Short mmCIF file of C-alpha atoms in Angstrom, two decimals:
data_model
loop_
_atom_site.label_atom_id
_atom_site.label_comp_id
_atom_site.label_asym_id
_atom_site.label_seq_id
_atom_site.Cartn_x
_atom_site.Cartn_y
_atom_site.Cartn_z
CA MET A 1060 0.00 0.00 0.00
CA PRO A 1061 1.56 3.30 -0.98
CA ALA A 1062 2.40 5.70 1.74
CA LEU A 1063 -0.10 8.51 2.16
CA ILE A 1064 2.55 10.96 3.39
CA PRO A 1065 5.50 11.43 1.00
CA THR A 1066 8.96 11.07 2.35
CA VAL A 1067 11.58 13.78 2.07
CA ALA A 1068 13.17 11.95 -0.84
CA ALA A 1069 9.86 12.01 -2.68
CA VAL A 1070 9.70 15.82 -2.62
CA PRO A 1071 11.05 17.08 -5.98
CA SER A 1072 14.18 19.20 -5.84
CA VAL A 1073 14.76 22.38 -7.81
CA ALA A 1074 16.88 20.42 -10.25
CA THR A 1075 13.99 18.05 -11.05
CA LEU A 1076 11.29 20.72 -11.31
CA PRO A 1077 9.84 21.25 -14.77
CA SER A 1078 11.26 24.19 -16.66
CA ALA A 1079 7.80 25.77 -16.79
CA VAL A 1080 7.75 25.96 -12.98
CA ILE A 1081 11.28 27.38 -12.87
CA ASP A 1082 10.34 30.08 -15.42
CA ALA A 1083 7.17 31.05 -13.55
CA ALA A 1084 8.84 33.93 -11.68
CA PRO A 1085 10.31 35.60 -14.79
CA LEU A 1086 7.00 35.15 -16.56
CA ALA A 1087 5.20 36.75 -13.64
CA ASP A 1088 7.64 39.67 -13.69
CA PHE A 1089 7.07 40.06 -17.43
CA GLY A 1090 3.32 40.05 -16.83
CA TRP A 1091 3.58 42.85 -14.27
CA LEU A 1092 5.82 44.80 -16.62
CA ALA A 1093 3.34 44.43 -19.47
CA LEU A 1094 0.48 45.48 -17.20
CA ALA A 1095 2.45 48.51 -16.00
CA VAL A 1096 3.19 49.63 -19.56
CA VAL A 1097 -0.39 49.11 -20.76
CA ALA A 1098 -1.91 50.85 -17.73
CA LEU A 1099 0.46 53.82 -18.04
CA SER A 1100 -0.29 54.15 -21.76
CA LEU A 1101 -4.06 53.98 -21.23
CA ILE A 1102 -3.99 56.53 -18.41
CA LEU A 1103 -1.87 58.91 -20.48
CA THR A 1104 -4.25 58.51 -23.45
CA VAL A 1105 -7.27 59.28 -21.29
CA GLY A 1106 -5.48 62.23 -19.69
CA ARG A 1107 -4.57 63.64 -23.09
CA ARG A 1108 -8.16 63.36 -24.28
CA ILE A 1109 -9.42 65.15 -21.18
CA GLY A 1110 -6.75 67.82 -21.54
CA THR A 1111 -7.63 68.34 -25.20
CA ARG A 1112 -11.32 68.58 -24.41
CA LEU A 1113 -10.66 71.16 -21.67
CA GLN A 1114 -8.08 72.98 -23.86
CA LEU A 1115 -5.54 72.95 -21.05
CA ARG A 1116 -2.66 73.73 -23.42
CA LEU A 1117 -4.11 77.22 -23.84
CA TRP A 1118 -3.40 77.71 -20.13
CA GLY A 1119 0.07 76.21 -20.27
CA ILE A 1120 -0.93 73.09 -18.32
CA PRO A 1121 0.44 69.82 -19.76
CA GLU A 1122 -2.10 67.10 -20.37
CA ALA A 1123 0.25 64.59 -18.74
CA LEU A 1124 -0.43 66.28 -15.40
CA VAL A 1125 -4.11 65.35 -15.76
CA ALA A 1126 -3.06 61.79 -16.53
CA GLY A 1127 -0.87 61.77 -13.43
CA LEU A 1128 -3.77 62.91 -11.28
CA LEU A 1129 -5.88 60.10 -12.73
CA GLY A 1130 -3.12 57.67 -11.81
CA LEU A 1131 -3.03 59.15 -8.32
CA LEU A 1132 -6.75 58.42 -7.96
CA LEU A 1133 -6.20 54.80 -9.04
CA ALA A 1134 -3.06 54.26 -6.92
CA PRO A 1135 -3.21 52.01 -3.83
CA GLY A 1136 -3.49 55.07 -1.59
CA GLY A 1137 -6.15 56.77 -3.72
CA PRO A 1138 -9.96 56.68 -3.48
CA LEU A 1139 -10.16 54.04 -6.28
CA PRO A 1140 -7.22 51.71 -5.57
CA LEU A 1141 -7.34 49.69 -8.79
CA LEU A 1142 -3.60 49.68 -9.53
CA PRO A 1143 -1.65 46.97 -7.64
CA ASP A 1144 1.54 47.66 -5.73
CA PRO A 1145 3.87 45.87 -8.21
CA VAL A 1146 2.70 48.24 -10.96
CA MET A 1147 3.41 51.28 -8.80
CA GLU A 1148 6.86 49.91 -7.95
CA LEU A 1149 7.65 49.58 -11.65
CA TRP A 1150 6.37 53.11 -12.30
CA ALA A 1151 8.62 54.43 -9.53
CA GLY A 1152 11.68 53.33 -11.50
CA LEU A 1153 10.61 54.93 -14.79
CA PRO A 1154 11.37 58.66 -14.29
CA LEU A 1155 15.16 58.34 -14.41
CA VAL A 1156 15.02 56.10 -17.50
CA LEU A 1157 12.56 58.35 -19.31
CA LEU A 1158 14.44 61.54 -18.49
CA THR A 1159 17.61 59.98 -19.87
CA LEU A 1160 15.74 59.33 -23.13
CA VAL A 1161 14.44 62.91 -23.13
CA PHE A 1162 17.98 64.27 -22.90
CA GLY A 1163 19.29 61.69 -25.36
CA SER A 1164 16.87 62.97 -28.02
CA LEU A 1165 17.36 66.62 -27.13
CA MET A 1166 19.97 67.63 -29.73
CA VAL A 1167 19.89 64.81 -32.29
CA GLY A 1168 17.31 66.53 -34.49
CA LYS A 1169 18.56 70.11 -34.01
CA PRO A 1170 21.25 71.58 -36.28
CA LEU A 1171 24.31 72.81 -34.41
CA PRO A 1172 24.69 76.58 -34.90
CA GLN A 1173 27.92 78.56 -34.79
CA LEU A 1174 27.85 79.71 -31.18
CA GLY A 1175 30.45 82.44 -31.66
CA SER A 1176 28.22 84.53 -33.93
CA LEU A 1177 25.20 83.97 -31.68
CA TRP A 1178 26.60 85.11 -28.34
CA ARG A 1179 25.90 88.83 -28.57
CA PRO A 1180 22.14 88.59 -29.27
CA VAL A 1181 21.60 86.20 -26.34
CA SER A 1182 24.18 87.41 -23.81
CA GLY A 1183 21.60 89.35 -21.80
CA GLN A 1184 19.20 86.40 -21.98
CA VAL A 1185 21.87 84.08 -20.60
CA SER A 1186 22.70 86.52 -17.81
CA LEU A 1187 19.04 86.75 -16.78
CA ALA A 1188 18.63 82.97 -16.85
CA LEU A 1189 21.74 82.45 -14.69
CA VAL A 1190 20.51 85.00 -12.14
CA LEU A 1191 17.11 83.29 -12.00
CA ALA A 1192 18.48 79.77 -11.58
CA PHE A 1193 21.34 80.36 -9.14
CA GLY A 1194 19.23 82.87 -7.24
CA GLN A 1195 16.74 80.09 -6.58
CA TYR A 1196 19.53 78.20 -4.82
CA VAL A 1197 20.36 81.33 -2.80
CA VAL A 1198 16.73 81.85 -1.76
CA GLY A 1199 16.38 78.17 -0.88
CA GLY A 1200 19.59 78.24 1.13
CA LEU A 1201 18.56 81.32 3.09
CA ALA A 1202 15.10 79.91 3.75
CA VAL A 1203 16.53 76.64 5.07
CA LEU A 1204 19.36 78.21 7.10
CA LEU A 1205 17.35 81.03 8.66
CA VAL A 1206 13.85 79.59 8.98
CA LEU A 1207 13.29 75.92 8.22
CA GLN A 1208 16.30 74.36 9.94
CA PRO A 1209 16.04 76.34 13.21
CA TRP A 1210 12.29 75.83 13.46
CA LEU A 1211 11.62 72.48 11.82
CA GLY A 1212 15.04 70.79 11.58
CA VAL A 1213 14.71 69.97 7.89
CA SER A 1214 17.45 68.47 5.74
CA PRO A 1215 19.82 71.00 4.14
CA ILE A 1216 19.22 69.23 0.80
CA MET A 1217 15.76 70.84 0.85
CA ALA A 1218 17.42 74.08 -0.30
CA CYS A 1219 17.80 72.50 -3.77
CA LEU A 1220 14.08 71.97 -4.28
CA ILE A 1221 13.25 75.40 -5.75
CA GLU A 1222 15.63 75.02 -8.69
CA VAL A 1223 14.90 71.37 -9.37
CA ALA A 1224 11.12 71.97 -9.27
CA TYR A 1225 10.79 75.41 -10.86
CA GLU A 1226 13.64 75.29 -13.38
CA GLY A 1227 13.64 71.55 -13.96
CA GLY A 1228 9.97 70.68 -13.53
CA HIS A 1229 8.38 67.33 -12.84
CA GLY A 1230 10.93 65.36 -14.84
CA SER A 1231 13.96 66.62 -12.97
CA ALA A 1232 12.20 66.38 -9.60
CA ALA A 1233 11.32 62.75 -10.24
CA ALA A 1234 14.75 61.83 -11.60
CA MET A 1235 16.58 63.41 -8.66
CA GLY A 1236 14.57 61.42 -6.12
CA PRO A 1237 17.09 58.56 -5.79
CA SER A 1238 19.97 61.02 -5.31
CA TYR A 1239 18.07 62.84 -2.58
CA ALA A 1240 17.25 59.56 -0.85
CA ALA A 1241 20.90 58.47 -0.98
CA LEU A 1242 21.87 61.75 0.71
CA GLY A 1243 19.41 61.28 3.57
CA PHE A 1244 16.43 63.18 2.15
CA PRO A 1245 13.96 60.46 1.08
CA GLY A 1246 11.01 62.83 0.77
CA GLY A 1247 12.76 65.04 -1.77
CA GLN A 1248 11.09 63.50 -4.80
CA ASP A 1249 7.53 63.92 -3.54
CA LEU A 1250 8.14 67.46 -2.30
CA GLY A 1251 9.87 68.35 -5.57
CA LEU A 1252 6.95 67.03 -7.63
CA ALA A 1253 4.48 68.98 -5.51
CA MET A 1254 6.52 72.16 -5.90
CA ALA A 1255 6.75 71.58 -9.64
CA THR A 1256 2.94 71.47 -9.77
CA VAL A 1257 2.73 74.71 -7.77
CA GLY A 1258 5.25 76.33 -10.11
CA LEU A 1259 3.36 75.14 -13.18
CA LEU A 1260 0.13 76.71 -12.01
CA SER A 1261 1.85 79.86 -10.75
CA SER A 1262 3.70 80.41 -14.02
CA THR A 1263 0.40 80.65 -15.87
CA LEU A 1264 -1.75 82.47 -13.32
CA VAL A 1265 0.83 84.90 -11.92
CA GLY A 1266 2.50 85.26 -15.31
CA GLY A 1267 -0.82 86.29 -16.83
CA LEU A 1268 -1.17 89.03 -14.22
CA VAL A 1269 2.38 90.19 -15.02
CA VAL A 1270 1.44 90.51 -18.70
CA VAL A 1271 -1.63 92.57 -17.75
CA LEU A 1272 0.58 94.79 -15.59
CA GLY A 1273 3.08 95.20 -18.42
CA ARG A 1274 0.34 96.20 -20.84
CA ARG A 1275 -1.01 98.81 -18.43
CA ARG A 1276 2.45 100.23 -17.75
CA GLY A 1277 3.34 100.40 -21.44
CA TRP A 1278 6.21 97.93 -21.19
CA LEU A 1279 5.23 95.91 -24.26
CA LEU A 1280 7.28 96.52 -27.39
CA ALA A 1281 4.17 96.61 -29.60
CA ASP A 1282 2.67 99.42 -27.51
CA ALA A 1283 5.90 101.42 -27.67
CA MET A 1284 6.08 100.94 -31.43
CA ALA A 1285 2.50 102.07 -31.89
CA ALA A 1286 3.12 105.14 -29.75
CA ASP A 1287 6.28 106.15 -31.62
CA GLY A 1288 4.77 105.80 -35.09
CA ALA A 1289 6.20 104.09 -38.13
CA GLU A 1290 9.67 105.64 -37.86
CA GLY A 1291 9.90 104.88 -34.17
CA ALA A 1292 8.74 101.33 -34.82
CA THR A 1293 11.67 100.75 -37.16
CA ALA A 1294 14.12 102.10 -34.62
CA GLN A 1295 12.66 99.99 -31.82
CA ALA A 1296 12.79 96.84 -33.93
CA ALA A 1297 16.45 97.52 -34.76
CA GLY A 1298 17.25 98.09 -31.10
CA ALA A 1299 15.39 94.94 -30.09
CA ALA A 1300 17.55 92.90 -32.46
CA ASP A 1301 20.56 93.86 -30.31
CA GLY A 1302 23.16 93.29 -32.98
CA ARG A 1303 21.31 90.41 -34.59
CA THR A 1304 22.81 89.25 -37.87
CA ALA A 1305 21.76 86.74 -40.44
CA GLY A 1306 23.52 84.07 -38.44
CA SER A 1307 21.41 84.75 -35.32
CA MET A 1308 18.05 83.87 -36.75
CA ASP A 1309 15.83 81.18 -35.29
CA PRO A 1310 18.20 78.29 -34.49
CA GLN A 1311 16.11 75.78 -36.40
CA ALA A 1312 16.10 77.89 -39.57
CA ALA A 1313 19.75 78.91 -39.22
CA GLY A 1314 20.86 75.36 -38.62
CA ALA A 1315 18.77 74.04 -41.48
CA THR A 1316 20.42 76.52 -43.85
CA ALA A 1317 23.88 75.58 -42.59
CA THR A 1318 23.09 71.91 -42.91
CA SER A 1319 21.83 72.24 -46.47
CA ALA A 1320 25.00 74.13 -47.41
CA ALA A 1321 27.35 71.67 -45.75
CA GLY A 1322 28.21 70.02 -49.02
CA GLN A 1323 25.96 67.00 -48.76
CA ASN A 1324 25.69 64.92 -51.91
CA PRO A 1325 22.14 63.54 -52.16
CA GLY A 1326 23.25 60.78 -54.47
CA ALA A 1327 26.11 59.64 -52.25
CA ASN A 1328 23.92 58.41 -49.38
CA PRO A 1329 20.76 56.31 -49.33
CA THR A 1330 17.52 58.20 -48.97
CA PRO A 1331 16.43 58.17 -45.31
CA PRO A 1332 12.84 57.31 -44.38
CA THR A 1333 10.87 60.44 -43.55
CA HIS A 1334 7.80 58.92 -41.93
CA GLY A 1335 6.28 55.67 -40.81
CA PRO A 1336 7.67 52.86 -38.65
CA ALA A 1337 11.04 52.87 -40.45
CA ALA A 1338 11.66 56.55 -39.65
CA TRP A 1339 10.65 56.00 -36.03
CA ALA A 1340 12.95 52.99 -35.76
CA VAL A 1341 15.88 54.97 -37.14
CA ASN A 1342 15.30 57.93 -34.82
CA LEU A 1343 14.74 55.75 -31.78
CA GLY A 1344 18.02 54.06 -32.66
CA LEU A 1345 19.81 57.41 -32.87
CA ALA A 1346 18.42 58.46 -29.48
CA GLY A 1347 19.44 55.09 -28.09
CA VAL A 1348 22.98 55.55 -29.40
CA ALA A 1349 23.10 58.95 -27.68
CA VAL A 1350 22.04 57.33 -24.40
CA LEU A 1351 24.62 54.56 -24.89
CA VAL A 1352 27.33 57.16 -25.47
CA GLY A 1353 26.23 58.83 -22.24
CA VAL A 1354 26.55 55.53 -20.37
CA VAL A 1355 30.04 54.98 -21.77
CA LEU A 1356 31.08 58.54 -20.89
CA LEU A 1357 29.82 58.15 -17.33
CA GLN A 1358 31.72 54.88 -16.89
CA ALA A 1359 34.85 56.50 -18.34
CA LEU A 1360 34.47 59.43 -15.95
CA ARG A 1361 34.17 57.09 -12.99
CA PHE A 1362 37.23 55.14 -14.11
CA ALA A 1363 39.25 58.33 -14.65
CA THR A 1364 38.34 59.84 -11.26
CA ALA A 1365 38.81 56.65 -9.22
CA PRO A 1366 42.47 57.46 -8.37
CA LEU A 1367 41.54 60.97 -7.13
CA GLY A 1368 40.26 59.79 -3.78
CA ALA A 1369 37.11 58.62 -2.05
CA GLY A 1370 35.57 62.11 -1.89
CA VAL A 1371 35.61 62.58 -5.65
CA ALA A 1372 34.51 58.99 -6.21
CA VAL A 1373 31.42 59.49 -4.04
CA VAL A 1374 30.37 62.51 -6.09
CA VAL A 1375 30.99 60.88 -9.46
CA ASP A 1376 29.32 57.61 -8.46
CA ALA A 1377 26.17 59.54 -7.53
CA LEU A 1378 25.93 61.15 -10.98
CA PRO A 1379 23.03 59.73 -13.04
CA VAL A 1380 23.26 59.06 -16.76
CA PHE A 1381 21.01 61.80 -18.11
CA PRO A 1382 23.50 64.72 -17.97
CA MET A 1383 25.93 62.59 -19.99
CA ALA A 1384 23.11 61.72 -22.41
CA ILE A 1385 23.07 65.41 -23.43
CA ILE A 1386 26.73 65.14 -24.44
CA GLY A 1387 25.91 61.91 -26.24
CA SER A 1388 23.12 63.67 -28.11
CA LEU A 1389 25.49 66.46 -29.16
CA LEU A 1390 28.13 63.96 -30.32
CA VAL A 1391 25.59 61.99 -32.37
CA ARG A 1392 24.40 65.18 -34.05
CA TRP A 1393 27.98 66.27 -34.72
CA LEU A 1394 28.82 62.92 -36.32
CA LEU A 1395 25.70 63.06 -38.48
CA GLU A 1396 26.60 66.52 -39.76
CA ARG A 1397 30.25 65.62 -40.32
CA SER A 1398 29.31 62.51 -42.32
CA GLY A 1399 26.56 64.24 -44.32
CA LEU A 1400 23.82 62.07 -42.81
CA SER A 1401 21.88 64.80 -41.01
CA ALA A 1402 18.74 63.96 -42.98
CA TRP A 1403 18.47 60.66 -41.11
CA ALA A 1404 17.62 62.55 -37.90
CA SER A 1405 14.07 63.87 -38.10
CA ALA A 1406 13.49 66.92 -35.91
CA PRO A 1407 9.71 66.28 -35.59
CA ILE A 1408 10.19 62.63 -34.63
CA GLN A 1409 12.96 63.42 -32.14
CA SER A 1410 10.69 66.08 -30.64
CA GLN A 1411 7.86 63.56 -30.39
CA ILE A 1412 10.17 61.04 -28.71
CA GLY A 1413 11.14 63.62 -26.11
CA THR A 1414 7.54 64.78 -25.63
CA LEU A 1415 6.16 61.27 -25.22
CA SER A 1416 8.94 60.33 -22.79
CA ALA A 1417 8.32 63.48 -20.76
CA ASP A 1418 4.56 62.85 -20.69
CA LEU A 1419 5.01 59.27 -19.52
CA LEU A 1420 7.50 60.52 -16.92
CA ILE A 1421 5.11 63.15 -15.53
CA THR A 1422 2.24 60.65 -15.45
CA ALA A 1423 4.18 57.97 -13.59
CA ALA A 1424 5.84 60.39 -11.17
CA THR A 1425 2.62 62.23 -10.28
CA ALA A 1426 0.75 58.97 -9.74
CA ASP A 1427 3.47 57.89 -7.27
CA LEU A 1428 3.14 60.98 -5.06
CA ASN A 1429 3.14 60.36 -1.31
CA LEU A 1430 0.15 62.43 -0.17
CA LYS A 1431 0.75 61.76 3.52
CA LEU A 1432 4.26 63.19 3.26
CA LEU A 1433 2.97 66.29 1.48
CA GLN A 1434 0.38 66.80 4.17
CA ALA A 1435 3.03 66.54 6.88
CA ASP A 1436 5.51 68.88 5.15
CA TRP A 1437 3.13 71.54 3.83
CA LEU A 1438 4.79 74.34 5.81
CA PRO A 1439 8.36 74.06 4.40
CA LEU A 1440 6.85 73.42 0.99
CA THR A 1441 4.89 76.67 1.22
CA VAL A 1442 7.91 78.68 2.39
CA LEU A 1443 10.07 77.47 -0.49
CA ALA A 1444 7.34 77.85 -3.11
CA VAL A 1445 6.52 81.42 -2.09
CA GLY A 1446 10.21 82.36 -1.78
CA GLY A 1447 11.03 81.01 -5.24
CA LEU A 1448 8.05 82.75 -6.83
CA ALA A 1449 8.94 86.07 -5.18
CA TRP A 1450 12.52 85.81 -6.45
CA ASN A 1451 11.42 85.11 -10.02
CA LEU A 1452 9.06 88.09 -9.98
CA ALA A 1453 11.72 90.41 -8.55
CA VAL A 1454 14.28 89.41 -11.20
CA VAL A 1455 11.82 89.84 -14.05
CA LEU A 1456 10.45 93.21 -12.92
CA LEU A 1457 13.61 94.81 -11.49
CA LEU A 1458 16.65 93.32 -13.21
CA ALA A 1459 15.37 92.48 -16.70
CA PRO A 1460 14.93 96.13 -17.82
CA ARG A 1461 18.62 96.71 -17.00
CA VAL A 1462 20.20 93.68 -18.72
CA LEU A 1463 17.95 93.19 -21.76
CA PRO A 1464 17.45 95.29 -24.92
CA ALA A 1465 14.36 97.22 -25.96
CA ASP A 1466 12.05 94.19 -26.02
CA TRP A 1467 13.00 93.41 -22.43
CA PHE A 1468 9.51 92.62 -21.23
CA GLU A 1469 8.82 89.97 -23.86
CA ARG A 1470 12.21 88.37 -23.25
CA ALA A 1471 11.71 88.49 -19.49
CA VAL A 1472 8.19 87.10 -19.41
CA ILE A 1473 9.18 84.02 -21.41
CA GLU A 1474 12.03 83.44 -18.93
CA PHE A 1475 9.60 83.81 -16.02
CA GLY A 1476 7.32 81.15 -17.49
CA GLN A 1477 10.15 78.72 -18.05
CA ALA A 1478 11.92 79.40 -14.73
CA THR A 1479 8.67 78.92 -12.78
CA GLY A 1480 6.86 76.26 -14.78
CA VAL A 1481 7.88 74.78 -18.11
CA ALA A 1482 9.01 76.11 -21.46
CA ALA A 1483 5.43 75.82 -22.76
CA SER A 1484 4.34 78.21 -20.01
CA GLY A 1485 6.90 80.74 -21.18
CA LEU A 1486 5.73 80.42 -24.77
CA LEU A 1487 2.14 80.92 -23.65
CA LEU A 1488 3.05 84.15 -21.81
CA LEU A 1489 5.03 85.33 -24.84
CA ARG A 1490 2.00 84.83 -27.07
CA MET A 1491 -0.06 86.87 -24.62
CA ALA A 1492 2.49 89.69 -24.59
CA ASP A 1493 3.58 89.58 -28.25
CA PRO A 1494 0.94 87.86 -30.41
CA ASP A 1495 2.26 89.45 -33.63
CA ASP A 1496 5.95 88.55 -33.11
CA HIS A 1497 7.29 92.10 -32.94
CA SER A 1498 10.10 91.12 -30.57
CA GLN A 1499 13.14 88.86 -30.89
CA ALA A 1500 12.29 87.04 -27.66
CA LEU A 1501 11.69 83.61 -29.18
CA PRO A 1502 14.99 83.29 -31.11
CA ALA A 1503 16.97 84.60 -28.14
CA PHE A 1504 15.17 82.21 -25.77
CA SER A 1505 15.74 79.24 -28.10
CA LEU A 1506 19.47 79.92 -28.34
CA LYS A 1507 19.74 80.45 -24.61
CA GLN A 1508 18.10 77.07 -24.05
CA LEU A 1509 20.64 75.49 -26.37
CA LEU A 1510 23.51 76.98 -24.36
CA LEU A 1511 22.24 76.36 -20.83
CA GLN A 1512 20.10 73.21 -21.11
CA PRO A 1513 23.03 70.85 -20.45
CA PHE A 1514 23.76 72.63 -17.17
CA LEU A 1515 20.53 73.94 -15.61
CA ALA A 1516 16.93 72.72 -15.44
CA GLY A 1517 17.89 69.11 -14.85
CA GLY A 1518 21.46 69.32 -16.17
CA VAL A 1519 24.84 69.04 -14.54
CA ILE A 1520 24.32 71.83 -11.98
CA THR A 1521 21.03 70.32 -10.84
CA VAL A 1522 22.77 67.00 -10.26
CA VAL A 1523 25.85 68.46 -8.54
CA ALA A 1524 23.94 70.84 -6.24
CA PRO A 1525 22.76 68.30 -3.59
CA LEU A 1526 26.18 66.62 -3.67
CA ALA A 1527 27.83 69.99 -3.04
CA VAL A 1528 25.43 70.75 -0.19
CA ALA A 1529 26.20 67.39 1.40
CA GLY A 1530 29.95 67.68 0.84
CA TRP A 1531 30.72 71.38 1.34
CA GLY A 1532 27.82 72.38 3.54
CA LEU A 1533 24.83 74.56 2.71
CA PRO A 1534 26.48 77.90 3.65
CA ALA A 1535 29.40 77.34 1.25
CA TRP A 1536 27.13 76.27 -1.61
CA SER A 1537 24.79 79.24 -1.06
CA ALA A 1538 27.76 81.63 -1.03
CA LEU A 1539 29.03 80.20 -4.32
CA CYS A 1540 25.58 80.61 -5.90
CA LEU A 1541 25.39 84.18 -4.63
CA ALA A 1542 28.73 84.91 -6.29
CA VAL A 1543 27.40 83.55 -9.59
CA VAL A 1544 24.28 85.70 -9.25
CA LEU A 1545 26.35 88.85 -8.68
CA LEU A 1546 28.74 88.01 -11.51
CA ALA A 1547 25.98 87.19 -14.01
CA GLY A 1548 23.88 90.19 -13.00
CA GLY A 1549 26.82 92.57 -13.16
CA GLY A 1550 28.04 91.14 -16.46
CA GLY A 1551 24.58 91.44 -17.98
#
């Protein structure tokens, strides 16, 4: 009679288990990954449809933020907890990957202009942007040192939140979360995302009031041109150009002209696909190569700095990939232009890759917000948000007239929108202030973005700032930022 209770020898070992049982865990992981991707795509699609129906783009509010709020409602801590925890865990790891892809596609589709001939028209714009960004570090440092640390005992890393949220936005705030956690500030990502939302709304609402104020005070270039008559209009337009030459036109147009004149031989290279799956595959491959170059550069940097000591190694090891992906994007574009293959990089497709990655990033990061943490830390969040907004307003209204040419208000208001919310917010405010394109604000802003994007708003400075605060101390970092503010303001 067979034994009813199996002996130990009768229990199958791992070696004798069927391969289907052994592969069950990877298959389960793949199932959760597929569910996470499908759920994120569906939520983003619904959010975009709602945003389009409500015409949120007219107010400078990205539709991905609506999708993120929908995800927050469906998260395990929301009122309709339909999304399981494994899906949220997978979403939590997406922001850094997606931001790396955003930066990897940033320059691949954009012609590289001759920066030497473009400096003079954008020098004042660069000065204003540096004052805005580094001043946000100064304001954050003062707020933490004088108010938040003595009263609430917050982490000194909190002083970096204004720049990462206002200048960088949701993408940078989400991507910097792991770095903040490694430096002893685990709530930095959630607080940064909340501040980015506050900045996004403030850039549109407060910026709209600034445009109304500028119109009433006669600061708009169009009003000054109308008041001065036809002859005065010509003089104002010449002054607004601020030394603009044919080489300082819109960077897309200037670069396209340079690229077409670069001596390409259409018959020497195969015709690249311009649309469809083949074009998308090529452009995704180019962005992927840029990311891969960034990974290689980061590993080379870590290898080169290893002999310099543990202090340097700690800083370099904490660097994420996405700042290096910008360099990779530049190198890929440079190689394409040097080899006469620029036509293979489609500017619209590269832009769509970056936009889709950013939308998925915002959706996943917003859905992962820790509402209990935000409720507990509302006071320091309010202090930093108000301080950063006050600084941006002061720079735009007091400094901009002194460092910018005749169309100072249009140039300043687009910087306010970008430095408080996102670039789309700045463009919205510019359209409110200059609907007929009388000013040279848009070309100057575009070139300034090209110069400063690798460093600020999620670039190298954003990454280095918390490491500097942790290594040097908040007073030393704030003093350095103050010196940059004085230098940039004085130079402008």
